PDB file of C-alpha atoms in Angstrom:
ATOM      1  CA  MET A   1      64.546 160.213  85.706  1.00  0.00           C
ATOM      2  CA  ASP A   2      64.137 156.684  84.292  1.00  0.00           C
ATOM      3  CA  THR A   3      64.151 153.585  86.481  1.00  0.00           C
ATOM      4  CA  ARG A   4      67.635 152.455  85.447  1.00  0.00           C
ATOM      5  CA  ALA A   5      69.161 155.826  86.294  1.00  0.00           C
ATOM      6  CA  PHE A   6      67.423 155.772  89.679  1.00  0.00           C
ATOM      7  CA  ARG A   7      68.848 152.335  90.434  1.00  0.00           C
ATOM      8  CA  ARG A   8      72.347 153.516  89.591  1.00  0.00           C
ATOM      9  CA  LEU A   9      72.000 156.429  92.025  1.00  0.00           C
ATOM     10  CA  ARG A  10      70.351 154.424  94.783  1.00  0.00           C
ATOM     11  CA  PRO A  11      72.740 153.691  97.701  1.00  0.00           C
ATOM     12  CA  ALA A  12      74.011 150.135  97.814  1.00  0.00           C
ATOM     13  CA  ASN A  13      72.183 147.964 100.324  1.00  0.00           C
ATOM     14  CA  PRO A  14      73.871 144.538 100.170  1.00  0.00           C
ATOM     15  CA  VAL A  15      72.330 143.189 103.390  1.00  0.00           C
ATOM     16  CA  GLY A  16      68.831 144.227 102.415  1.00  0.00           C
ATOM     17  CA  ASP A  17      69.210 142.836  98.909  1.00  0.00           C
ATOM     18  CA  LEU A  18      70.502 139.514 100.229  1.00  0.00           C
ATOM     19  CA  LEU A  19      67.754 139.173 102.820  1.00  0.00           C
ATOM     20  CA  ARG A  20      65.035 140.072 100.367  1.00  0.00           C
ATOM     21  CA  GLY A  21      66.388 137.601  97.813  1.00  0.00           C
ATOM     22  CA  TRP A  22      66.623 134.718 100.265  1.00  0.00           C
ATOM     23  CA  ARG A  23      63.228 135.553 101.783  1.00  0.00           C
ATOM     24  CA  THR A  24      61.687 135.496  98.304  1.00  0.00           C
ATOM     25  CA  ARG A  25      63.285 132.148  97.473  1.00  0.00           C
ATOM     26  CA  ARG A  26      61.937 130.739 100.750  1.00  0.00           C
ATOM     27  CA  ALA A  27      58.469 132.159  99.918  1.00  0.00           C
ATOM     28  CA  LEU A  28      58.332 133.990 103.258  1.00  0.00           C
ATOM     29  CA  SER A  29      56.630 137.293 103.966  1.00  0.00           C
ATOM     30  CA  GLN A  30      58.372 139.902 106.103  1.00  0.00           C
ATOM     31  CA  ALA A  31      55.983 139.071 108.931  1.00  0.00           C
ATOM     32  CA  GLU A  32      56.755 135.352 108.726  1.00  0.00           C
ATOM     33  CA  LEU A  33      60.520 135.876 108.661  1.00  0.00           C
ATOM     34  CA  ALA A  34      60.399 138.430 111.466  1.00  0.00           C
ATOM     35  CA  PHE A  35      58.394 136.012 113.621  1.00  0.00           C
ATOM     36  CA  GLU A  36      60.824 133.133 112.986  1.00  0.00           C
ATOM     37  CA  ALA A  37      63.818 135.382 113.741  1.00  0.00           C
ATOM     38  CA  GLY A  38      62.248 136.897 116.867  1.00  0.00           C
ATOM     39  CA  ILE A  39      62.432 140.508 115.686  1.00  0.00           C
ATOM     40  CA  SER A  40      59.818 143.104 114.782  1.00  0.00           C
ATOM     41  CA  VAL A  41      58.437 143.388 111.257  1.00  0.00           C
ATOM     42  CA  LYS A  42      59.296 147.095 111.328  1.00  0.00           C
ATOM     43  CA  HIS A  43      62.942 146.440 112.093  1.00  0.00           C
ATOM     44  CA  LEU A  44      63.194 143.799 109.349  1.00  0.00           C
ATOM     45  CA  SER A  45      61.586 146.196 106.895  1.00  0.00           C
ATOM     46  CA  TYR A  46      64.082 148.915 107.825  1.00  0.00           C
ATOM     47  CA  VAL A  47      66.998 146.497 107.408  1.00  0.00           C
ATOM     48  CA  GLU A  48      65.747 145.362 104.005  1.00  0.00           C
ATOM     49  CA  THR A  49      65.303 148.937 102.776  1.00  0.00           C
ATOM     50  CA  GLY A  50      68.588 150.159 104.241  1.00  0.00           C
ATOM     51  CA  LYS A  51      66.970 152.534 106.734  1.00  0.00           C
ATOM     52  CA  ALA A  52      68.554 150.623 109.637  1.00  0.00           C
ATOM     53  CA  ALA A  53      71.679 148.559 110.110  1.00  0.00           C
ATOM     54  CA  ALA A  54      71.357 145.109 111.635  1.00  0.00           C
ATOM     55  CA  SER A  55      73.637 143.968 114.428  1.00  0.00           C
ATOM     56  CA  ARG A  56      75.705 140.821 114.101  1.00  0.00           C
ATOM     57  CA  ASP A  57      73.311 138.924 116.384  1.00  0.00           C
ATOM     58  CA  ILE A  58      70.271 140.007 114.380  1.00  0.00           C
ATOM     59  CA  LEU A  59      71.916 138.887 111.134  1.00  0.00           C
ATOM     60  CA  LEU A  60      72.674 135.488 112.648  1.00  0.00           C
ATOM     61  CA  GLN A  61      69.083 135.200 113.875  1.00  0.00           C
ATOM     62  CA  LEU A  62      67.816 136.001 110.382  1.00  0.00           C
ATOM     63  CA  ALA A  63      70.273 133.557 108.822  1.00  0.00           C
ATOM     64  CA  SER A  64      69.063 130.815 111.159  1.00  0.00           C
ATOM     65  CA  ALA A  65      65.418 131.595 110.419  1.00  0.00           C
ATOM     66  CA  LEU A  66      66.170 131.427 106.681  1.00  0.00           C
ATOM     67  CA  ASP A  67      68.048 128.127 107.186  1.00  0.00           C
ATOM     68  CA  LEU A  68      71.059 129.461 105.302  1.00  0.00           C
ATOM     69  CA  SER A  69      74.145 127.375 104.707  1.00  0.00           C
ATOM     70  CA  LEU A  70      77.268 128.311 106.650  1.00  0.00           C
ATOM     71  CA  ARG A  71      78.762 129.763 103.453  1.00  0.00           C
ATOM     72  CA  ASP A  72      75.731 132.017 102.987  1.00  0.00           C
ATOM     73  CA  ARG A  73      75.744 133.003 106.662  1.00  0.00           C
ATOM     74  CA  ASN A  74      79.330 134.173 106.230  1.00  0.00           C
ATOM     75  CA  ALA A  75      78.310 136.130 103.131  1.00  0.00           C
ATOM     76  CA  LEU A  76      75.497 137.841 105.025  1.00  0.00           C
ATOM     77  CA  LEU A  77      77.819 138.797 107.887  1.00  0.00           C
ATOM     78  CA  GLU A  78      80.420 140.186 105.481  1.00  0.00           C
ATOM     79  CA  ALA A  79      77.747 142.181 103.666  1.00  0.00           C
ATOM     80  CA  GLY A  80      76.858 143.716 107.034  1.00  0.00           C
ATOM     81  CA  GLY A  81      80.483 144.663 107.700  1.00  0.00           C
ATOM     82  CA  PHE A  82      81.220 141.860 110.151  1.00  0.00           C
ATOM     83  CA  ALA A  83      83.867 139.140 110.142  1.00  0.00           C
ATOM     84  CA  ARG A  84      83.007 135.619 109.088  1.00  0.00           C
ATOM     85  CA  GLN A  85      81.854 133.320 111.863  1.00  0.00           C
ATOM     86  CA  TYR A  86      82.430 129.923 110.251  1.00  0.00           C
ATOM     87  CA  GLY A  87      85.796 128.604 109.143  1.00  0.00           C
ATOM     88  CA  GLU A  88      86.508 127.016 105.773  1.00  0.00           C
ATOM     89  CA  ARG A  89      89.520 124.740 106.005  1.00  0.00           C
ATOM     90  CA  ASP A  90      91.012 122.186 103.680  1.00  0.00           C
ATOM     91  CA  LEU A  91      89.985 118.643 104.546  1.00  0.00           C
ATOM     92  CA  SER A  92      93.656 117.862 105.186  1.00  0.00           C
ATOM     93  CA  ALA A  93      93.848 120.453 108.000  1.00  0.00           C
ATOM     94  CA  PRO A  94      94.813 119.020 111.421  1.00  0.00           C
ATOM     95  CA  GLU A  95      91.631 120.485 112.943  1.00  0.00           C
ATOM     96  CA  LEU A  96      89.537 118.186 110.743  1.00  0.00           C
ATOM     97  CA  ALA A  97      91.383 114.999 111.700  1.00  0.00           C
ATOM     98  CA  GLU A  98      88.410 113.575 113.624  1.00  0.00           C
ATOM     99  CA  ALA A  99      86.077 114.213 110.691  1.00  0.00           C
ATOM    100  CA  ARG A 100      88.540 112.539 108.312  1.00  0.00           C
ATOM    101  CA  ARG A 101      88.695 109.488 110.549  1.00  0.00           C
ATOM    102  CA  ALA A 102      84.907 109.271 110.600  1.00  0.00           C
ATOM    103  CA  ILE A 103      84.758 109.528 106.793  1.00  0.00           C
ATOM    104  CA  ASP A 104      87.498 106.920 106.373  1.00  0.00           C
ATOM    105  CA  LEU A 105      85.598 104.552 108.659  1.00  0.00           C
ATOM    106  CA  LEU A 106      82.360 105.052 106.717  1.00  0.00           C
ATOM    107  CA  LEU A 107      84.069 104.282 103.420  1.00  0.00           C
ATOM    108  CA  LEU A 108      85.893 101.255 104.820  1.00  0.00           C
ATOM    109  CA  ARG A 109      82.851  99.742 106.509  1.00  0.00           C
ATOM    110  CA  HIS A 110      80.832 100.075 103.292  1.00  0.00           C
ATOM    111  CA  GLU A 111      83.097  97.641 101.442  1.00  0.00           C
ATOM    112  CA  PRO A 112      82.582  95.739  99.178  1.00  0.00           C
ATOM    113  CA  PHE A 113      80.005  98.283  98.040  1.00  0.00           C
ATOM    114  CA  PRO A 114      80.970 101.613  96.426  1.00  0.00           C
ATOM    115  CA  ALA A 115      81.083 104.891  98.334  1.00  0.00           C
ATOM    116  CA  ILE A 116      82.519 108.284  97.442  1.00  0.00           C
ATOM    117  CA  VAL A 117      82.907 111.698  99.055  1.00  0.00           C
ATOM    118  CA  THR A 118      82.103 114.805  97.024  1.00  0.00           C
ATOM    119  CA  ASP A 119      82.440 118.531  97.652  1.00  0.00           C
ATOM    120  CA  ARG A 120      79.822 121.188  96.944  1.00  0.00           C
ATOM    121  CA  ARG A 121      80.733 121.183  93.224  1.00  0.00           C
ATOM    122  CA  TRP A 122      80.296 117.388  93.052  1.00  0.00           C
ATOM    123  CA  ASN A 123      84.039 116.817  92.660  1.00  0.00           C
ATOM    124  CA  VAL A 124      85.056 113.401  93.979  1.00  0.00           C
ATOM    125  CA  MET A 125      87.358 114.035  96.928  1.00  0.00           C
ATOM    126  CA  GLN A 126      87.697 110.451  98.116  1.00  0.00           C
ATOM    127  CA  ALA A 127      86.517 106.974  97.123  1.00  0.00           C
ATOM    128  CA  ASN A 128      86.665 103.595  98.771  1.00  0.00           C
ATOM    129  CA  ARG A 129      88.307 100.653  97.013  1.00  0.00           C
ATOM    130  CA  ALA A 130      84.963  99.301  95.833  1.00  0.00           C
ATOM    131  CA  ALA A 131      84.139 102.544  94.012  1.00  0.00           C
ATOM    132  CA  SER A 132      87.624 102.684  92.479  1.00  0.00           C
ATOM    133  CA  ARG A 133      87.328  99.069  91.316  1.00  0.00           C
ATOM    134  CA  LEU A 134      83.953  99.652  89.711  1.00  0.00           C
ATOM    135  CA  MET A 135      84.976 102.879  87.965  1.00  0.00           C
ATOM    136  CA  THR A 136      88.220 101.301  86.745  1.00  0.00           C
ATOM    137  CA  MET A 137      86.296  98.334  85.349  1.00  0.00           C
ATOM    138  CA  LEU A 138      83.937 100.658  83.474  1.00  0.00           C
ATOM    139  CA  LEU A 139      86.212 103.512  82.405  1.00  0.00           C
ATOM    140  CA  GLY A 140      89.689 101.997  82.435  1.00  0.00           C
ATOM    141  CA  PRO A 141      92.701 102.764  84.642  1.00  0.00           C
ATOM    142  CA  ALA A 142      93.876 105.755  82.567  1.00  0.00           C
ATOM    143  CA  ARG A 143      90.658 107.672  83.283  1.00  0.00           C
ATOM    144  CA  MET A 144      91.109 107.137  87.000  1.00  0.00           C
ATOM    145  CA  GLN A 145      94.329 109.160  86.918  1.00  0.00           C
ATOM    146  CA  ARG A 146      92.361 112.355  86.179  1.00  0.00           C
ATOM    147  CA  PRO A 147      89.974 114.232  88.498  1.00  0.00           C
ATOM    148  CA  LEU A 148      86.421 112.896  88.690  1.00  0.00           C
ATOM    149  CA  ASN A 149      83.188 114.836  89.008  1.00  0.00           C
ATOM    150  CA  HIS A 150      80.195 112.796  90.137  1.00  0.00           C
ATOM    151  CA  MET A 151      77.661 114.713  88.024  1.00  0.00           C
ATOM    152  CA  ARG A 152      79.810 114.948  84.926  1.00  0.00           C
ATOM    153  CA  MET A 153      80.667 111.226  85.065  1.00  0.00           C
ATOM    154  CA  PHE A 154      77.002 110.367  84.614  1.00  0.00           C
ATOM    155  CA  LEU A 155      75.897 113.261  82.391  1.00  0.00           C
ATOM    156  CA  ALA A 156      78.758 113.541  79.894  1.00  0.00           C
ATOM    157  CA  PRO A 157      78.338 111.403  76.747  1.00  0.00           C
ATOM    158  CA  ASP A 158      81.919 110.088  76.842  1.00  0.00           C
ATOM    159  CA  GLU A 159      82.078 108.827  80.442  1.00  0.00           C
ATOM    160  CA  LEU A 160      79.606 106.497  82.195  1.00  0.00           C
ATOM    161  CA  LYS A 161      76.644 107.116  79.897  1.00  0.00           C
ATOM    162  CA  PRO A 162      77.372 104.139  77.564  1.00  0.00           C
ATOM    163  CA  PHE A 163      77.326 101.807  80.578  1.00  0.00           C
ATOM    164  CA  VAL A 164      74.130 103.099  82.251  1.00  0.00           C
ATOM    165  CA  GLU A 165      71.161 101.106  80.975  1.00  0.00           C
ATOM    166  CA  ASN A 166      68.584 103.487  82.492  1.00  0.00           C
ATOM    167  CA  TRP A 167      70.560 106.633  81.660  1.00  0.00           C
ATOM    168  CA  PRO A 168      67.579 108.963  80.895  1.00  0.00           C
ATOM    169  CA  ILE A 169      66.070 108.286  84.330  1.00  0.00           C
ATOM    170  CA  VAL A 170      69.394 108.591  86.160  1.00  0.00           C
ATOM    171  CA  ALA A 171      70.392 111.748  84.277  1.00  0.00           C
ATOM    172  CA  ALA A 172      67.031 113.394  84.939  1.00  0.00           C
ATOM    173  CA  ALA A 173      67.266 112.602  88.656  1.00  0.00           C
ATOM    174  CA  LEU A 174      70.831 113.937  88.888  1.00  0.00           C
ATOM    175  CA  LEU A 175      69.934 117.099  86.982  1.00  0.00           C
ATOM    176  CA  THR A 176      67.025 117.680  89.351  1.00  0.00           C
ATOM    177  CA  ARG A 177      69.340 117.366  92.329  1.00  0.00           C
ATOM    178  CA  ALA A 178      72.097 119.504  90.781  1.00  0.00           C
ATOM    179  CA  ARG A 179      69.696 122.281  89.854  1.00  0.00           C
ATOM    180  CA  HIS A 180      68.086 122.198  93.296  1.00  0.00           C
ATOM    181  CA  GLU A 181      71.503 122.587  94.969  1.00  0.00           C
ATOM    182  CA  ALA A 182      72.615 125.303  92.543  1.00  0.00           C
ATOM    183  CA  MET A 183      69.422 127.304  93.030  1.00  0.00           C
ATOM    184  CA  ALA A 184      69.856 127.069  96.799  1.00  0.00           C
ATOM    185  CA  ALA A 185      73.277 128.759  96.576  1.00  0.00           C
ATOM    186  CA  PRO A 186      72.969 131.604  94.032  1.00  0.00           C
ATOM    187  CA  LEU A 187      75.946 133.502  95.510  1.00  0.00           C
ATOM    188  CA  ASP A 188      78.342 130.565  95.200  1.00  0.00           C
ATOM    189  CA  GLU A 189      80.139 131.503  91.977  1.00  0.00           C
ATOM    190  CA  ALA A 190      82.180 128.288  91.918  1.00  0.00           C
ATOM    191  CA  LEU A 191      79.057 126.146  92.173  1.00  0.00           C
ATOM    192  CA  GLN A 192      77.205 128.284  89.623  1.00  0.00           C
ATOM    193  CA  SER A 193      80.122 127.931  87.203  1.00  0.00           C
ATOM    194  CA  THR A 194      80.075 124.142  87.546  1.00  0.00           C
ATOM    195  CA  TRP A 195      76.301 124.095  87.050  1.00  0.00           C
ATOM    196  CA  ARG A 196      76.637 126.128  83.840  1.00  0.00           C
ATOM    197  CA  GLU A 197      79.319 123.722  82.604  1.00  0.00           C
ATOM    198  CA  LEU A 198      76.990 120.787  83.207  1.00  0.00           C
ATOM    199  CA  MET A 199      74.146 122.482  81.364  1.00  0.00           C
ATOM    200  CA  ARG A 200      76.378 122.893  78.299  1.00  0.00           C
ATOM    201  CA  LEU A 201      76.848 119.137  77.987  1.00  0.00           C
ATOM    202  CA  PRO A 202      75.173 117.671  74.890  1.00  0.00           C
ATOM    203  CA  GLN A 203      72.189 115.341  74.785  1.00  0.00           C
ATOM    204  CA  LEU A 204      70.876 116.094  78.268  1.00  0.00           C
ATOM    205  CA  PRO A 205      67.339 114.940  79.107  1.00  0.00           C
ATOM    206  CA  ALA A 206      64.384 117.264  78.619  1.00  0.00           C
ATOM    207  CA  PRO A 207      64.025 119.970  81.295  1.00  0.00           C
ATOM    208  CA  ILE A 208      62.422 118.879  84.553  1.00  0.00           C
ATOM    209  CA  GLU A 209      59.595 120.792  86.189  1.00  0.00           C
ATOM    210  CA  ASP A 210      60.859 123.588  88.454  1.00  0.00           C
ATOM    211  CA  SER A 211      58.774 122.227  91.308  1.00  0.00           C
ATOM    212  CA  ALA A 212      60.562 118.891  91.243  1.00  0.00           C
ATOM    213  CA  VAL A 213      62.365 118.115  94.490  1.00  0.00           C
ATOM    214  CA  PRO A 214      65.206 115.572  94.372  1.00  0.00           C
ATOM    215  CA  GLY A 215      64.585 112.331  96.196  1.00  0.00           C
ATOM    216  CA  PRO A 216      67.134 110.671  98.479  1.00  0.00           C
ATOM    217  CA  LEU A 217      67.487 107.500  96.388  1.00  0.00           C
ATOM    218  CA  CYS A 218      68.165 106.814  92.714  1.00  0.00           C
ATOM    219  CA  GLU A 219      68.582 103.390  91.110  1.00  0.00           C
ATOM    220  CA  VAL A 220      71.408 103.001  88.581  1.00  0.00           C
ATOM    221  CA  ARG A 221      71.695 100.017  86.232  1.00  0.00           C
ATOM    222  CA  LEU A 222      75.275  99.513  85.035  1.00  0.00           C
ATOM    223  CA  ARG A 223      76.409  97.023  82.411  1.00  0.00           C
ATOM    224  CA  LYS A 224      79.689  96.247  80.680  1.00  0.00           C
ATOM    225  CA  GLY A 225      79.783  93.055  78.668  1.00  0.00           C
ATOM    226  CA  ASP A 226      78.438  90.203  80.755  1.00  0.00           C
ATOM    227  CA  ILE A 227      78.721  92.141  84.020  1.00  0.00           C
ATOM    228  CA  GLY A 228      75.505  93.813  85.171  1.00  0.00           C
ATOM    229  CA  ILE A 229      75.244  95.693  88.473  1.00  0.00           C
ATOM    230  CA  GLY A 230      72.255  97.535  89.893  1.00  0.00           C
ATOM    231  CA  LEU A 231      72.905 100.137  92.569  1.00  0.00           C
ATOM    232  CA  ILE A 232      70.752 102.371  94.677  1.00  0.00           C
ATOM    233  CA  GLY A 233      72.413 105.405  96.209  1.00  0.00           C
ATOM    234  CA  ALA A 234      71.852 107.450  99.328  1.00  0.00           C
ATOM    235  CA  VAL A 235      73.439 110.787 100.200  1.00  0.00           C
ATOM    236  CA  LEU A 236      74.723 111.352 103.735  1.00  0.00           C
ATOM    237  CA  THR A 237      75.856 114.628 105.282  1.00  0.00           C
ATOM    238  CA  LEU A 238      78.063 115.149 108.313  1.00  0.00           C
ATOM    239  CA  GLY A 239      75.470 116.225 110.874  1.00  0.00           C
ATOM    240  CA  THR A 240      75.631 119.917 111.834  1.00  0.00           C
ATOM    241  CA  PRO A 241      79.311 120.903 111.617  1.00  0.00           C
ATOM    242  CA  GLN A 242      80.532 124.428 112.305  1.00  0.00           C
ATOM    243  CA  ASP A 243      82.965 124.332 109.387  1.00  0.00           C
ATOM    244  CA  VAL A 244      81.947 125.298 105.846  1.00  0.00           C
ATOM    245  CA  THR A 245      83.992 122.535 104.236  1.00  0.00           C
ATOM    246  CA  LEU A 246      82.474 119.801 106.391  1.00  0.00           C
ATOM    247  CA  GLN A 247      78.920 121.034 105.917  1.00  0.00           C
ATOM    248  CA  GLU A 248      79.323 120.921 102.148  1.00  0.00           C
ATOM    249  CA  LEU A 249      80.766 117.396 101.968  1.00  0.00           C
ATOM    250  CA  ARG A 250      78.469 114.634 100.757  1.00  0.00           C
ATOM    251  CA  VAL A 251      79.058 110.937 101.318  1.00  0.00           C
ATOM    252  CA  GLU A 252      77.441 109.016  98.453  1.00  0.00           C
ATOM    253  CA  MET A 253      76.870 105.401  99.465  1.00  0.00           C
ATOM    254  CA  PHE A 254      75.676 102.804  96.950  1.00  0.00           C
ATOM    255  CA  MET A 255      74.037  99.467  97.776  1.00  0.00           C
ATOM    256  CA  PRO A 256      73.242  96.541  95.441  1.00  0.00           C
ATOM    257  CA  VAL A 257      69.592  96.384  94.403  1.00  0.00           C
ATOM    258  CA  ASP A 258      69.504  92.605  94.173  1.00  0.00           C
ATOM    259  CA  ALA A 259      71.440  89.433  94.972  1.00  0.00           C
ATOM    260  CA  ALA A 260      73.014  89.215  91.513  1.00  0.00           C
ATOM    261  CA  SER A 261      74.433  92.740  91.868  1.00  0.00           C
ATOM    262  CA  GLU A 262      75.825  91.896  95.299  1.00  0.00           C
ATOM    263  CA  VAL A 263      77.506  88.780  93.894  1.00  0.00           C
ATOM    264  CA  ALA A 264      79.069  90.846  91.088  1.00  0.00           C
ATOM    265  CA  LEU A 265      80.458  93.420  93.522  1.00  0.00           C
ATOM    266  CA  VAL A 266      81.866  90.704  95.797  1.00  0.00           C
ATOM    267  CA  ALA A 267      83.463  89.053  92.763  1.00  0.00           C
ATOM    268  CA  LEU A 268      85.174  92.337  91.815  1.00  0.00           C
ATOM    269  CA  ALA A 269      86.485  92.594  95.381  1.00  0.00           C
ATOM    270  CA  ASP A 270      87.802  89.025  95.276  1.00  0.00           C
ATOM    271  CA  GLN A 271      89.672  89.778  92.052  1.00  0.00           C
ATOM    272  CA  ASP A 272      91.314  92.752  93.780  1.00  0.00           C
ATOM    273  CA  ALA A 273      92.301  90.768  96.876  1.00  0.00           C
TER     274      ALA A 273
END
């Protein structure tokens, strides 16, 4: 019997396949993962090969040792025949009111500097007035009536690219980050679909080394006419929430890189007052 026929006849082992895949991506041996999870190497081996079924607690211990996202922890539990542990609610849900207030306060207090909130697919969920002013100045009010995607705005040739003076550097940094996040969530079909869409955009920078790890800061030089603004961005997450939606939100906060950029941002705010 050839190998492909054997694989078709082999019993499905979703938990084992998931664990083995994540362990490989983390570059962990069975012994290392078993030690971190507090279980025996033999038991882990049996779970990976399908000889033994893991309990809910064991799966959660393994998920913690692998540092899986809440979405992936739910996927592992479901593969093992258990119910999801972590909720995934819309940001408008009443249960997330406190989180919304915290986000609103962050965005407000960052004025007159831009700040946005993105989901796991880099869609812009919320923006403060400074970010809306800046994007409107660059792209025009009509564009602001349509959904925005943080990655696509910078990578697509017909959006912010003409206004980014250091576009190759910015695009390379964003692609590094996007690929890193996509590779960390191979089971997230929505994220993978968005990543494939980004990779089909024309004129992207040359591929970046696979070992590259995205840094927390990236300087962006924007210019339209006589207005030049330099920004440096930082990405904030919402601590350690027990909700999938909250864990996947990113607050992107941009600060001026110099006094001239700060003056330009303040001037835009004064015009909007």
